[in-house]
Amino acid sequence: MTLPASMFGTELRKRREHSKISLRRFATQINYSPGWISRVETGQALPTDDFARICDDALRANGQLIALAQADQPRSIILTPAQLPTATARFAGRSQALDQLHALSDSAPQDAALTIAIDGPAGAGKTALAVQYAHHVAAHYPGGVLYTDLQGWGLTDEPLDPGHVLERHLVAFGVPAESIPPAIEERAALLRTVVAGRQVLMVLDNARDAAQVRPLLPGSPGCTALITSRRRLTGLAVSAGAHRVEVGPMAPGESVALLRTAIGQLRSDAEPAALEALAERCGHLPLALRIAAETLSLRPHRTIAAAVADLAGQGRLDALAADDDPSLAIRTVLTCSYRALDPEVARALRYLGIHPGRVIHPATAAELLDRPPAVTERLLDALVATHLLEETGPSEYQLHDLVRDYAAERAAAEETADERRKAIRRLATWFMYSVDAACYALAPQRPIELLENPPQDALTFKTADDARQWCDSVEDLVVPLVKAAAEQGLTAAWQIPARLWNWLLLRKPWTLWIASHEAGLAAATSAGDVQGQAWVAMNLGEAYRQSGHFALARQHVLESLTIRRSLGDVHGQAWAETCLGFTATDEADYETAVAHFRRGCDLFAEVGDEHGRYVVMASLAEASGYLGAPDADQLFETALDLTEQRGDRYAAGTLWARRAGVQQSNGRLDAALQCLDQSITYRRDADDEWGIADALDRRGQILSDLGRSDEACRSWEEARSAFERLGDPRATYLADRLSSR
């Protein structure tokens, strides 16, 4: 294509020379290069609208230069680009994201260009989604469809320079290479001129950041820029009004559908459970799913269950790779993201890879990273921005399973074993002291000595509610951290579960309670720490008792009592005797229970523990009441007075519940109801949700026995709802009871 003689160029030169302005001086004046101005003046390049306007203003041409520039523009573009790659074969899922893209397009204003940024983690199928959508709507863009891989996250290639991309786009529209200006601003202005009045779809795939994309955006109404990136392009939302569409791992149903489409109906139907497990092992990530499906397709006699086994353990990243294309591997795409990180952010990812629990909090991350809280927050934000970390709630984060595998792999390769051990030690120590402070705040009336010399950054709590909320938020970390501490032989391995007692007593999370104490007991035993063994064994016995496993309860408490006697620990013996009495009471062996409680009461009196004394006195009153002892009521009153004196609402609630049991056994149902109502009142004050639910369940049974069925059902429904919130299996039992009435 040869440009026609440039009327604009001839007039520009005439006016410039008439004004006695040199080429170099004029270039400085309008901020364009002398070479570009010369090319325009000699007709070797076309002026852009911006260039014509600036020249017109500088030479006071009163619009004449602008008019000549418009006259010089070619009347049509020779080419209409259609550059979309082939859509992904057997595309499945992402219906919600496609609907969102169509909705944005349908509701776009008519007087502005539309910019959509699709962001998400590596392997989430952003490109496949963008290309699929672009094929759906390509017919609505008669001005052309451009596609460019910006190479923002390649393993070896550098991200494409925006100036080079602009040149590609201009050439795609038929602009001669010799007419393309050298400066990026001029190229961007020329592209806007070329697409003006045309409906053009521009797919900009794999963008590194907003700066790479911003010069490429079309400005004309009717044009759409569809961008994909592993980074949240927040800058585009601010500067260009871009709409964000975030894609992450697929929903379980979608990922199973993708596998089914790729593997085939017959094989999928033969192993439905294995198919779901395979989707889970792939983390519901489209790239991982497609690799796993393709591997199975190439091996028609291999079972899906065998493929699931291949993805177990540490070999998952090795298995999720295409044999003939190194770029199609989970490790490769994650490496591309990892290498683009700032060194300090990359270090943060490595250390998060050794975080024991799934849920990561800024405070726990700060201990692992050994960085101040403000710095840690910035590092977490940087990982979230690149979709290597997911923000799952207020101050809560999680690593995707495959990212966690990769981060742990990098930590093992790049951090010394000693540094990794120090990180776990920092976290376990901080957590132990924070748990200690939290559980003291929950029940300061219980005489437990706080750990000495807490670290400066250990948490403190002003109220019991603050302490409870914190314990609730970190419960998923307890068991894995105890196990990690046990591997290093740290005292925290048994101190953490033992010092979590007050929260465990309130919340009754049986699985966590038992698992953490079993790990803590094993750690204390391995370390030869007999004091730790005694403490944890007794707490473990109480967990087994409260969850209905009486033989195991007695076994562990007797183990604790034996150790306490050998150590001459009178206070420990008092609690062990009391716990044995609890078990005997639950088994309706009231005479044995009374004997244990009386021994416990004497031992508490010997060490001067008033809290232990009224706890065991209330229990003694209960067991005596079942035996019909004449002093049972007096024992109840004495114990109640002691709980009131110390402000122990939890103990008072428990006491009234025990008294209700005695009244019920003696046939005094109305009196039992009154006791349960008192128990609920005290337990609400103590935030004892499990105790409230238990009292409501028992209240419903008594109301049912009294023939007050409607009231009974309401009480059971309240109990069911509470147990469901707590994850207690009694919720299912109560639901069955309610459905059968």
XYZ file of C-alpha atoms in Angstrom:
741
model
C 0.000 0.000 0.000
C 1.466 3.409 -1.077
C 0.295 6.500 0.707
C -1.141 9.313 -1.408
C 0.592 12.691 -1.486
C 0.099 14.238 1.942
C -1.651 17.604 1.806
C -1.250 17.802 5.587
C 2.513 17.199 5.401
C 3.043 19.793 2.705
C 1.011 22.409 4.608
C 2.678 21.566 7.917
C 6.137 22.124 6.490
C 5.061 25.345 4.762
C 3.616 26.821 7.970
C 6.544 25.696 10.122
C 9.130 27.250 7.790
C 7.035 30.401 7.422
C 7.105 30.713 11.218
C 10.889 30.224 11.080
C 10.757 27.243 13.465
C 13.413 24.569 12.946
C 12.438 20.904 12.849
C 14.297 20.182 16.079
C 12.799 23.179 17.890
C 9.304 22.250 16.690
C 9.817 18.668 17.879
C 10.696 19.928 21.355
C 7.714 22.263 21.314
C 5.104 19.589 20.531
C 6.908 16.672 22.249
C 7.262 14.476 19.140
C 10.478 13.136 17.620
C 12.099 15.093 14.730
C 12.221 11.889 12.658
C 8.476 11.309 12.967
C 7.646 14.928 12.046
C 9.933 14.654 9.020
C 8.225 11.445 7.873
C 4.814 13.102 8.104
C 5.989 16.226 6.245
C 7.412 14.150 3.376
C 4.317 11.943 3.130
C 5.980 8.789 4.466
C 3.575 8.530 7.416
C 0.016 9.516 8.156
C -0.715 12.035 10.912
C -2.812 10.903 13.857
C -5.705 12.991 15.117
C -3.767 13.949 18.236
C -0.703 14.924 16.242
C -2.774 17.047 13.846
C -4.498 18.829 16.698
C -1.223 19.598 18.504
C 0.358 20.931 15.301
C -2.720 23.002 14.527
C -2.594 24.590 17.977
C 1.166 25.178 17.873
C 1.063 26.888 14.457
C -2.278 28.642 15.053
C -3.801 27.135 11.911
C -7.393 27.578 13.126
C -8.373 23.998 12.253
C -6.945 23.928 8.736
C -4.293 21.360 9.585
C -6.897 19.180 11.345
C -9.091 19.239 8.248
C -6.176 18.373 5.951
C -5.206 15.468 8.236
C -8.710 14.095 8.030
C -8.660 14.445 4.263
C -5.396 12.538 4.103
C -6.823 9.494 6.006
C -7.555 6.465 3.779
C -11.247 5.966 3.212
C -11.224 2.300 4.269
C -9.120 -0.274 5.959
C -8.008 -3.047 3.674
C -8.134 -5.855 6.239
C -10.702 -7.052 8.806
C -8.706 -9.195 11.251
C -10.175 -12.471 12.506
C -7.444 -13.780 14.780
C -9.235 -15.951 17.346
C -7.557 -19.302 18.011
C -9.627 -22.475 17.929
C -11.918 -22.856 20.934
C -11.076 -25.582 23.463
C -12.411 -28.956 22.366
C -15.062 -30.405 24.702
C -15.358 -27.149 26.641
C -17.373 -27.806 29.804
C -18.567 -25.790 32.758
C -18.077 -22.097 33.497
C -21.723 -21.376 32.705
C -21.902 -18.765 35.448
C -18.818 -16.928 34.172
C -20.112 -17.030 30.592
C -23.448 -15.651 31.743
C -21.616 -12.874 33.572
C -19.619 -11.974 30.447
C -22.745 -11.895 28.287
C -24.545 -9.772 30.876
C -21.711 -7.235 30.887
C -21.788 -7.066 27.099
C -25.569 -6.729 26.946
C -25.653 -3.949 29.533
C -22.648 -2.005 28.203
C -23.335 1.684 27.504
C -23.539 2.616 23.821
C -21.324 5.698 24.165
C -18.192 4.066 25.548
C -15.823 1.183 24.926
C -16.181 -1.893 27.152
C -13.223 -3.347 29.053
C -13.497 -6.722 30.830
C -10.646 -8.251 32.845
C -10.820 -11.991 33.575
C -8.428 -12.859 36.398
C -7.733 -16.043 38.300
C -5.024 -18.509 39.314
C -2.730 -20.383 36.985
C -4.497 -23.305 35.342
C -8.004 -21.975 36.013
C -8.897 -21.922 32.304
C -9.004 -18.147 31.796
C -7.819 -18.359 28.192
C -10.270 -21.141 27.339
C -13.107 -19.121 28.851
C -12.123 -15.923 27.028
C -11.760 -17.661 23.655
C -15.035 -19.547 24.131
C -16.872 -16.320 24.896
C -15.141 -14.477 22.032
C -16.334 -17.115 19.557
C -19.887 -16.680 20.910
C -19.882 -12.924 20.240
C -17.447 -12.515 17.313
C -20.299 -11.960 14.833
C -21.257 -8.806 16.736
C -17.896 -7.211 15.878
C -17.840 -6.647 12.097
C -14.859 -4.337 12.481
C -12.597 -7.293 13.332
C -11.409 -9.534 16.128
C -7.829 -9.287 17.387
C -6.101 -11.864 19.591
C -2.687 -11.489 21.219
C -0.906 -13.616 23.799
C 0.879 -10.946 25.826
C 3.196 -13.602 27.337
C 2.901 -11.991 30.743
C 3.560 -15.191 32.663
C 5.819 -17.264 30.438
C 8.583 -19.461 31.803
C 11.201 -18.221 29.318
C 9.647 -15.491 27.135
C 9.577 -11.895 28.306
C 6.207 -10.115 28.398
C 5.464 -8.486 25.045
C 6.210 -4.781 24.831
C 2.975 -2.792 24.352
C 4.576 -0.886 21.471
C 5.225 -4.136 19.633
C 1.621 -5.258 20.212
C 0.330 -1.944 18.867
C 2.423 -2.427 15.740
C 0.945 -5.924 15.267
C -2.576 -4.583 15.615
C -2.008 -1.742 13.148
C -0.499 -4.105 10.586
C -3.449 -6.476 11.109
C -5.740 -3.646 10.020
C -3.650 -3.005 6.916
C -1.649 0.017 8.039
C 1.719 -0.099 6.212
C 4.646 -0.734 8.492
C 6.426 2.357 7.162
C 3.463 4.499 8.272
C 3.542 3.333 11.871
C 5.063 5.969 14.187
C 7.909 4.922 16.478
C 6.628 6.231 19.811
C 4.170 4.131 21.794
C 1.863 7.094 22.439
C 1.672 7.836 18.726
C 1.001 4.193 17.870
C -1.768 4.059 20.450
C -3.319 7.223 19.020
C -3.126 5.819 15.476
C -4.822 2.577 16.557
C -7.631 4.565 18.181
C -7.987 6.458 14.904
C -8.088 3.257 12.853
C -10.802 1.631 14.974
C -12.873 4.818 15.368
C -16.428 4.136 14.260
C -15.840 0.421 14.004
C -16.957 -2.405 16.289
C -13.798 -4.290 17.213
C -13.196 -7.091 19.755
C -9.683 -7.180 21.176
C -8.671 -10.278 23.189
C -5.530 -9.551 25.204
C -4.525 -12.855 26.777
C -2.090 -13.493 29.602
C -1.440 -9.895 30.641
C 1.303 -9.246 33.177
C -0.174 -6.078 34.685
C -2.273 -3.013 33.966
C 0.696 -1.053 32.581
C 1.173 -3.600 29.789
C -2.488 -3.375 28.776
C -3.394 0.276 29.199
C -1.864 1.596 25.912
C -3.630 -1.142 23.918
C -7.203 -0.308 24.866
C -9.534 0.938 22.128
C -11.438 4.076 22.999
C -14.332 3.973 20.558
C -17.907 3.096 21.461
C -18.841 -0.379 20.259
C -15.347 -1.777 20.905
C -14.567 -4.359 23.588
C -11.244 -5.302 25.174
C -11.291 -8.736 26.827
C -8.227 -9.260 29.017
C -7.008 -12.297 30.951
C -4.395 -12.229 33.692
C -3.195 -14.098 36.748
C -3.056 -10.737 38.504
C -5.980 -8.634 39.655
C -5.819 -5.637 37.295
C -7.127 -3.179 39.835
C -5.497 -0.266 38.025
C -7.647 -0.876 34.943
C -10.799 -0.767 37.025
C -9.752 2.661 38.303
C -8.391 4.192 35.093
C -10.490 2.498 32.395
C -13.610 1.397 34.260
C -12.783 -2.242 33.618
C -15.221 -4.881 34.885
C -13.620 -7.792 36.756
C -14.692 -11.393 36.227
C -12.850 -13.671 38.631
C -12.535 -17.370 37.890
C -11.124 -19.873 40.340
C -11.284 -23.639 40.697
C -14.456 -25.134 39.257
C -17.448 -26.128 41.333
C -17.362 -29.880 42.107
C -20.264 -30.606 39.748
C -18.618 -28.717 36.888
C -15.259 -30.418 37.362
C -16.902 -33.855 37.379
C -18.779 -32.885 34.192
C -15.505 -31.843 32.542
C -13.905 -35.185 33.441
C -16.973 -37.090 32.272
C -16.923 -35.278 28.908
C -13.221 -36.013 28.420
C -13.076 -39.576 29.769
C -16.347 -40.798 28.336
C -19.713 -41.782 29.713
C -19.075 -45.524 29.994
C -15.914 -45.315 32.107
C -17.322 -42.474 34.203
C -20.516 -44.368 35.017
C -18.497 -47.424 36.023
C -16.656 -45.510 38.785
C -18.734 -42.494 39.878
C -17.177 -42.252 43.344
C -13.647 -42.453 41.917
C -14.543 -39.765 39.376
C -15.518 -37.393 42.186
C -12.332 -38.272 44.083
C -10.254 -37.558 40.967
C -11.850 -34.118 40.628
C -11.044 -33.474 44.289
C -7.401 -34.583 43.905
C -7.077 -32.196 40.941
C -8.263 -29.390 43.174
C -11.083 -28.740 40.668
C -8.534 -26.815 38.588
C -9.344 -27.071 34.840
C -5.752 -27.584 33.668
C -5.193 -30.366 36.220
C -8.530 -31.941 35.302
C -7.714 -31.944 31.587
C -4.262 -33.425 32.166
C -5.703 -36.203 34.343
C -8.474 -36.882 31.826
C -6.073 -36.987 28.886
C -3.780 -39.380 30.757
C -6.730 -41.698 31.324
C -7.865 -41.397 27.700
C -4.462 -42.590 26.541
C -4.707 -45.638 28.842
C -8.154 -47.137 28.224
C -7.593 -50.136 30.518
C -6.564 -48.089 33.529
C -9.180 -47.521 36.202
C -10.107 -44.089 37.471
C -9.357 -45.318 40.994
C -5.765 -46.015 39.929
C -5.492 -42.452 38.612
C -6.748 -41.182 41.967
C -4.046 -43.213 43.732
C -1.414 -41.645 41.466
C -2.408 -38.219 42.759
C -2.036 -39.136 46.424
C 0.843 -37.867 48.525
C 3.815 -35.861 47.368
C 3.845 -37.076 43.770
C 0.778 -35.113 42.696
C 2.702 -32.366 40.882
C 4.741 -34.985 38.994
C 1.593 -36.815 37.887
C -0.199 -33.684 36.658
C 1.930 -33.144 33.564
C 1.561 -33.829 29.854
C 4.336 -36.106 28.587
C 4.805 -34.357 25.235
C 4.386 -30.716 26.272
C 6.332 -29.395 29.291
C 4.257 -26.202 29.278
C 1.130 -28.221 30.076
C 2.097 -29.129 33.620
C 0.867 -27.761 36.921
C 4.398 -27.328 38.223
C 5.345 -25.344 35.108
C 2.452 -22.899 35.249
C 2.995 -22.369 38.968
C 6.702 -21.807 38.364
C 5.813 -19.076 35.871
C 3.786 -17.306 38.548
C 6.416 -17.928 41.229
C 9.323 -16.520 39.223
C 7.414 -13.302 38.614
C 7.149 -12.616 42.356
C 9.227 -10.129 44.271
C 11.853 -12.096 46.291
C 10.226 -11.247 49.629
C 6.782 -12.269 48.337
C 8.249 -15.513 46.986
C 9.737 -16.216 50.419
C 6.323 -15.622 51.977
C 4.782 -18.209 49.657
C 7.443 -20.754 50.616
C 6.814 -20.291 54.332
C 3.062 -20.472 53.890
C 3.718 -23.845 52.276
C 4.844 -25.176 55.673
C 1.905 -23.638 57.575
C 0.362 -26.652 59.341
C -3.318 -25.705 58.993
C -5.484 -24.927 55.989
C -6.791 -21.578 57.267
C -4.074 -18.932 57.506
C -4.485 -15.820 59.637
C -2.259 -12.733 59.369
C -1.016 -13.276 62.934
C -0.021 -16.901 62.330
C 1.568 -15.938 59.016
C 3.578 -13.209 60.760
C 5.028 -15.784 63.175
C 5.984 -18.146 60.365
C 7.510 -15.391 58.243
C 9.146 -13.651 61.211
C 7.932 -10.319 59.870
C 5.979 -7.455 61.498
C 2.179 -7.575 61.097
C 2.028 -4.627 58.665
C 4.696 -6.162 56.427
C 2.960 -9.541 56.579
C -0.343 -7.998 55.503
C 1.326 -6.468 52.433
C 2.926 -9.780 51.523
C -0.396 -11.609 51.828
C -2.085 -8.944 49.686
C 0.596 -9.393 47.015
C -0.029 -13.148 46.917
C -3.788 -12.605 46.758
C -3.306 -10.167 43.857
C -1.549 -12.884 41.843
C -4.093 -15.560 42.868
C -1.492 -17.667 44.632
C -3.409 -17.142 47.874
C -7.160 -16.923 48.336
C -8.842 -14.586 50.795
C -11.679 -16.695 52.173
C -13.047 -14.368 54.862
C -12.187 -11.424 57.100
C -8.496 -11.926 57.952
C -8.607 -15.515 56.669
C -6.630 -16.964 53.778
C -6.082 -20.369 52.175
C -3.682 -21.855 49.659
C -5.171 -24.003 46.919
C -4.108 -27.621 47.465
C -1.843 -27.668 44.404
C -0.321 -24.304 45.292
C 0.297 -25.621 48.801
C 2.121 -28.640 47.358
C 4.213 -26.363 45.164
C 4.972 -23.904 47.987
C 6.073 -26.739 50.290
C 8.246 -28.092 47.487
C 9.931 -24.698 47.031
C 10.389 -24.358 50.801
C 12.147 -27.735 50.946
C 14.390 -26.736 48.027
C 15.209 -23.156 49.012
C 14.984 -22.988 52.824
C 17.247 -24.971 55.141
C 15.765 -27.616 57.406
C 16.860 -25.505 60.381
C 14.965 -22.441 59.105
C 11.845 -24.518 58.544
C 12.085 -25.934 62.077
C 12.548 -22.436 63.518
C 9.430 -21.245 61.723
C 7.292 -24.017 63.249
C 8.861 -23.395 66.652
C 8.044 -19.674 66.460
C 4.452 -20.395 65.505
C 3.927 -23.157 68.104
C 5.401 -21.064 70.917
C 3.343 -17.990 70.024
C 0.203 -20.116 69.703
C 0.793 -21.819 73.057
C 1.052 -18.512 74.920
C -1.910 -17.027 73.020
C -4.077 -20.074 73.844
C -3.031 -19.751 77.479
C -4.106 -16.097 77.597
C -7.363 -16.785 75.748
C -8.460 -19.609 78.019
C -7.590 -17.603 81.124
C -9.826 -14.793 79.804
C -12.599 -17.336 79.200
C -12.643 -18.579 82.811
C -10.392 -16.628 85.191
C -12.165 -18.294 88.139
C -10.397 -21.567 87.350
C -7.035 -21.558 89.146
C -4.604 -22.406 86.342
C -1.172 -20.776 86.474
C -0.306 -18.859 83.328
C 2.875 -19.659 81.446
C 5.767 -17.412 82.389
C 7.731 -15.044 80.112
C 5.332 -14.772 77.158
C 6.816 -13.400 73.914
C 6.108 -9.732 73.226
C 3.790 -10.472 70.311
C 1.676 -13.093 72.122
C -1.987 -12.158 72.055
C -3.858 -10.734 75.023
C -7.629 -10.553 75.440
C -9.734 -7.918 77.165
C -12.966 -9.912 77.288
C -14.102 -13.506 77.345
C -15.989 -12.914 74.096
C -12.802 -11.769 72.340
C -11.012 -14.875 73.598
C -13.808 -17.189 72.481
C -13.980 -15.651 69.020
C -10.228 -16.023 68.564
C -10.262 -19.656 69.685
C -13.171 -20.325 67.326
C -11.248 -18.770 64.430
C -8.104 -20.886 64.888
C -9.648 -24.252 65.760
C -8.625 -25.762 62.392
C -4.982 -25.068 63.230
C -4.894 -26.837 66.606
C -4.469 -30.483 65.587
C -2.018 -29.966 62.692
C 0.080 -27.563 64.777
C 0.164 -29.980 67.721
C 1.352 -32.719 65.355
C 3.971 -30.424 63.802
C 5.217 -29.442 67.269
C 5.301 -33.111 68.295
C 7.550 -33.931 65.337
C 10.082 -31.479 66.783
C 9.668 -32.659 70.373
C 8.377 -29.263 71.521
C 6.658 -28.851 74.885
C 3.957 -26.934 73.039
C 2.799 -30.256 71.573
C 1.090 -31.118 74.869
C 0.785 -27.651 76.384
C -1.442 -26.378 73.558
C -4.217 -28.987 73.949
C -3.963 -28.977 77.747
C -4.206 -25.189 77.991
C -7.102 -25.106 75.546
C -9.245 -26.713 78.280
C -11.608 -23.833 79.020
C -12.551 -23.411 75.363
C -12.921 -27.160 74.832
C -15.206 -27.343 77.825
C -17.441 -24.662 76.324
C -17.457 -25.739 72.703
C -17.285 -29.554 72.988
C -15.590 -30.145 69.599
C -15.140 -33.860 70.262
C -13.003 -34.760 67.242
C -10.587 -31.869 67.786
C -10.501 -32.422 71.560
C -9.634 -36.099 71.273
C -7.261 -35.828 68.293
C -5.257 -32.950 69.802
C -4.925 -34.693 73.166
C -3.973 -38.041 71.661
C -1.193 -36.301 69.720
C -0.201 -34.320 72.827
C -0.147 -37.444 74.985
C 2.057 -39.252 72.487
C 4.420 -36.269 72.413
C 4.651 -36.021 76.214
C 5.203 -39.777 76.506
C 7.909 -39.730 73.844
C 9.656 -36.829 75.593
C 9.415 -38.556 79.010
C 7.476 -35.584 80.393
C 5.404 -37.321 83.080
C 3.727 -34.111 84.269
C 2.555 -33.501 80.716
C 1.414 -37.126 80.416
C -0.680 -36.836 83.575
C -2.296 -33.560 82.580
C -3.145 -34.552 79.015
C -4.277 -38.081 79.933
C -6.812 -36.720 82.409
C -8.175 -34.179 79.923
C -8.356 -36.890 77.272
C -10.248 -39.133 79.672
C -12.773 -36.354 80.244
C -13.242 -35.966 76.474
C -13.956 -39.683 76.161
C -16.376 -39.537 79.105
C -18.334 -36.586 77.780
C -18.589 -38.229 74.366
C -19.870 -41.476 75.922
C -16.766 -43.734 75.837
C -16.603 -44.643 79.527
C -14.042 -47.476 79.424
C -11.519 -45.302 77.588
C -12.289 -42.438 79.948
C -11.523 -44.536 83.024
C -8.358 -45.954 81.456
C -6.824 -42.533 80.793
C -7.862 -40.978 84.105
C -6.460 -43.933 86.054
C -3.199 -43.485 84.113
C -3.177 -39.853 85.191
C -3.979 -40.720 88.813
C -1.110 -43.229 88.962
C 1.362 -40.611 87.713
C -0.020 -37.951 90.076
C 0.448 -40.265 93.058
C 4.005 -41.096 92.029
C 4.773 -37.381 91.822
C 3.043 -36.559 95.100
C 0.795 -34.161 93.184
C -2.156 -33.747 95.574
C -3.956 -31.208 93.404
C -3.700 -33.458 90.347
C -4.978 -36.413 92.380
C -8.013 -34.354 93.444
C -8.996 -33.704 89.830
C -8.357 -37.323 88.806
C -10.604 -38.588 91.619
C -13.266 -36.111 90.538
C -13.082 -37.250 86.915
C -13.406 -40.883 87.991
C -16.481 -39.843 89.944
C -17.935 -38.184 86.829
C -17.560 -41.452 84.916
C -19.100 -43.533 87.686
C -22.076 -41.118 87.825
C -22.616 -41.413 84.063
C -22.620 -45.190 84.463
C -25.169 -44.892 87.322
C -22.668 -46.385 89.807
C -23.519 -43.741 92.402
C -21.879 -45.359 95.424
C -18.533 -45.535 93.625
C -19.040 -41.959 92.436
C -19.675 -40.739 96.006
C -16.471 -42.424 97.192
C -14.414 -40.712 94.476
C -16.047 -37.340 95.103
C -15.445 -37.512 98.859
C -11.759 -38.281 98.297
C -11.596 -35.450 95.760
C -13.277 -33.035 98.168
C -10.774 -33.847 100.935
C -7.829 -33.387 98.544
C -9.135 -30.033 97.265
C -9.545 -28.868 100.869
C -5.949 -29.939 101.561
C -4.565 -27.706 98.787
C -7.091 -24.912 99.365
C -8.720 -24.996 95.893
C -12.192 -23.474 96.387
C -13.091 -23.850 92.701
C -12.349 -27.575 92.737
C -14.196 -27.891 96.027
C -17.522 -26.556 94.763
C -17.236 -28.489 91.501
C -16.805 -31.769 93.363
C -19.430 -30.773 95.971
C -22.005 -30.225 93.215
C -21.143 -33.634 91.783
C -21.335 -35.205 95.222
C -24.767 -33.620 95.690
C -25.920 -35.155 92.401
C -24.689 -38.661 93.164
C -26.058 -38.440 96.724
C -29.395 -37.249 95.384
C -29.675 -40.298 93.147
C -29.006 -42.429 96.229
C -31.673 -40.530 98.188
C -29.187 -39.223 100.762
C -30.784 -36.727 103.184
C -27.962 -34.186 102.857
C -28.151 -33.967 99.034
C -30.214 -30.752 98.959
C -27.923 -29.081 101.473
C -24.885 -30.042 99.404
C -26.525 -28.489 96.334
C -27.224 -25.249 98.198
C -23.690 -25.052 99.562
C -22.188 -25.649 96.148
C -24.505 -23.060 94.574
C -23.499 -20.469 97.170
C -19.833 -21.091 96.387
C -20.371 -20.687 92.633
C -22.259 -17.434 93.239
C -19.463 -16.115 95.440
C -16.892 -16.737 92.711
C -19.157 -15.613 89.840
C -18.766 -18.941 88.061
C -21.787 -18.940 85.751
C -20.600 -22.042 83.875
C -20.381 -24.126 87.061
C -23.752 -22.827 88.253
C -25.368 -23.822 84.957
C -23.874 -27.294 85.232
C -25.014 -27.581 88.852
C -28.646 -26.767 88.016
C -28.570 -29.308 85.162
C -27.368 -31.984 87.594
C -30.041 -31.053 90.078
C -32.636 -31.367 87.297
C -31.482 -34.938 86.673
C -32.014 -35.854 90.310
C -35.465 -34.241 90.376
C -36.445 -36.065 87.192
C -35.280 -39.429 88.552
C -37.444 -38.871 91.616
C -40.500 -38.136 89.458
C -40.613 -34.404 90.240
C -40.908 -33.313 86.592
C -42.114 -29.741 87.183
C -39.236 -29.153 89.592
C -36.842 -30.638 87.018
C -38.148 -28.186 84.402
C -37.538 -25.277 86.754
C -33.966 -26.486 87.343
C -33.343 -26.735 83.593
C -34.690 -23.238 83.049
C -32.261 -21.988 85.685
C -29.467 -23.942 84.010
C -30.237 -22.355 80.621
C -30.197 -18.871 82.155
C -26.763 -19.389 83.715
C -25.384 -21.091 80.639
C -26.473 -18.233 78.402
C -24.490 -15.881 80.667
C -21.483 -18.221 80.331
C -21.887 -18.519 76.527
C -22.106 -22.299 77.008
C -23.829 -23.207 73.734
C -23.422 -26.947 74.163
C -24.784 -26.819 77.698
C -27.795 -24.803 76.508
C -28.479 -27.323 73.739
C -28.165 -30.226 76.177
C -30.584 -28.587 78.619
C -33.067 -27.850 75.816
C -32.941 -31.490 74.699
C -33.589 -32.726 78.247
C -36.296 -30.098 78.698
C -38.047 -31.385 75.566
C -38.050 -34.932 76.932
C -39.641 -33.845 80.215
C -42.271 -31.761 78.398
C -43.047 -34.788 76.216
C -43.471 -36.951 79.346
C -45.884 -34.318 80.677
C -47.936 -34.531 77.461
C -46.969 -31.021 76.313
C -45.993 -32.139 72.812
C -45.957 -28.774 71.050
C -43.685 -27.251 73.696
C -41.480 -30.346 73.585
C -41.031 -30.044 69.805
C -40.144 -26.357 70.076
C -37.525 -27.137 72.713
C -36.083 -29.994 70.635
C -35.969 -27.807 67.528
C -33.957 -25.191 69.431
C -31.639 -27.930 70.657
C -31.288 -29.413 67.167
C -30.395 -26.040 65.681
C -27.769 -25.417 68.376
C -26.203 -28.877 68.022
C -26.107 -28.404 64.237
C -24.166 -25.143 64.651
C -21.741 -26.961 66.934
C -21.340 -29.928 64.585
C -22.589 -32.310 67.295
C -24.096 -35.627 66.059
C -27.048 -35.154 68.398
C -28.444 -32.774 65.756
C -29.155 -35.739 63.473
C -30.691 -37.729 66.300
C -33.019 -34.855 67.191
C -33.936 -34.264 63.539
C -35.000 -37.913 63.271
C -37.008 -37.612 66.467
C -38.810 -34.488 65.219
C -39.558 -35.971 61.793
C -41.160 -39.047 63.367
C -43.624 -37.063 65.484
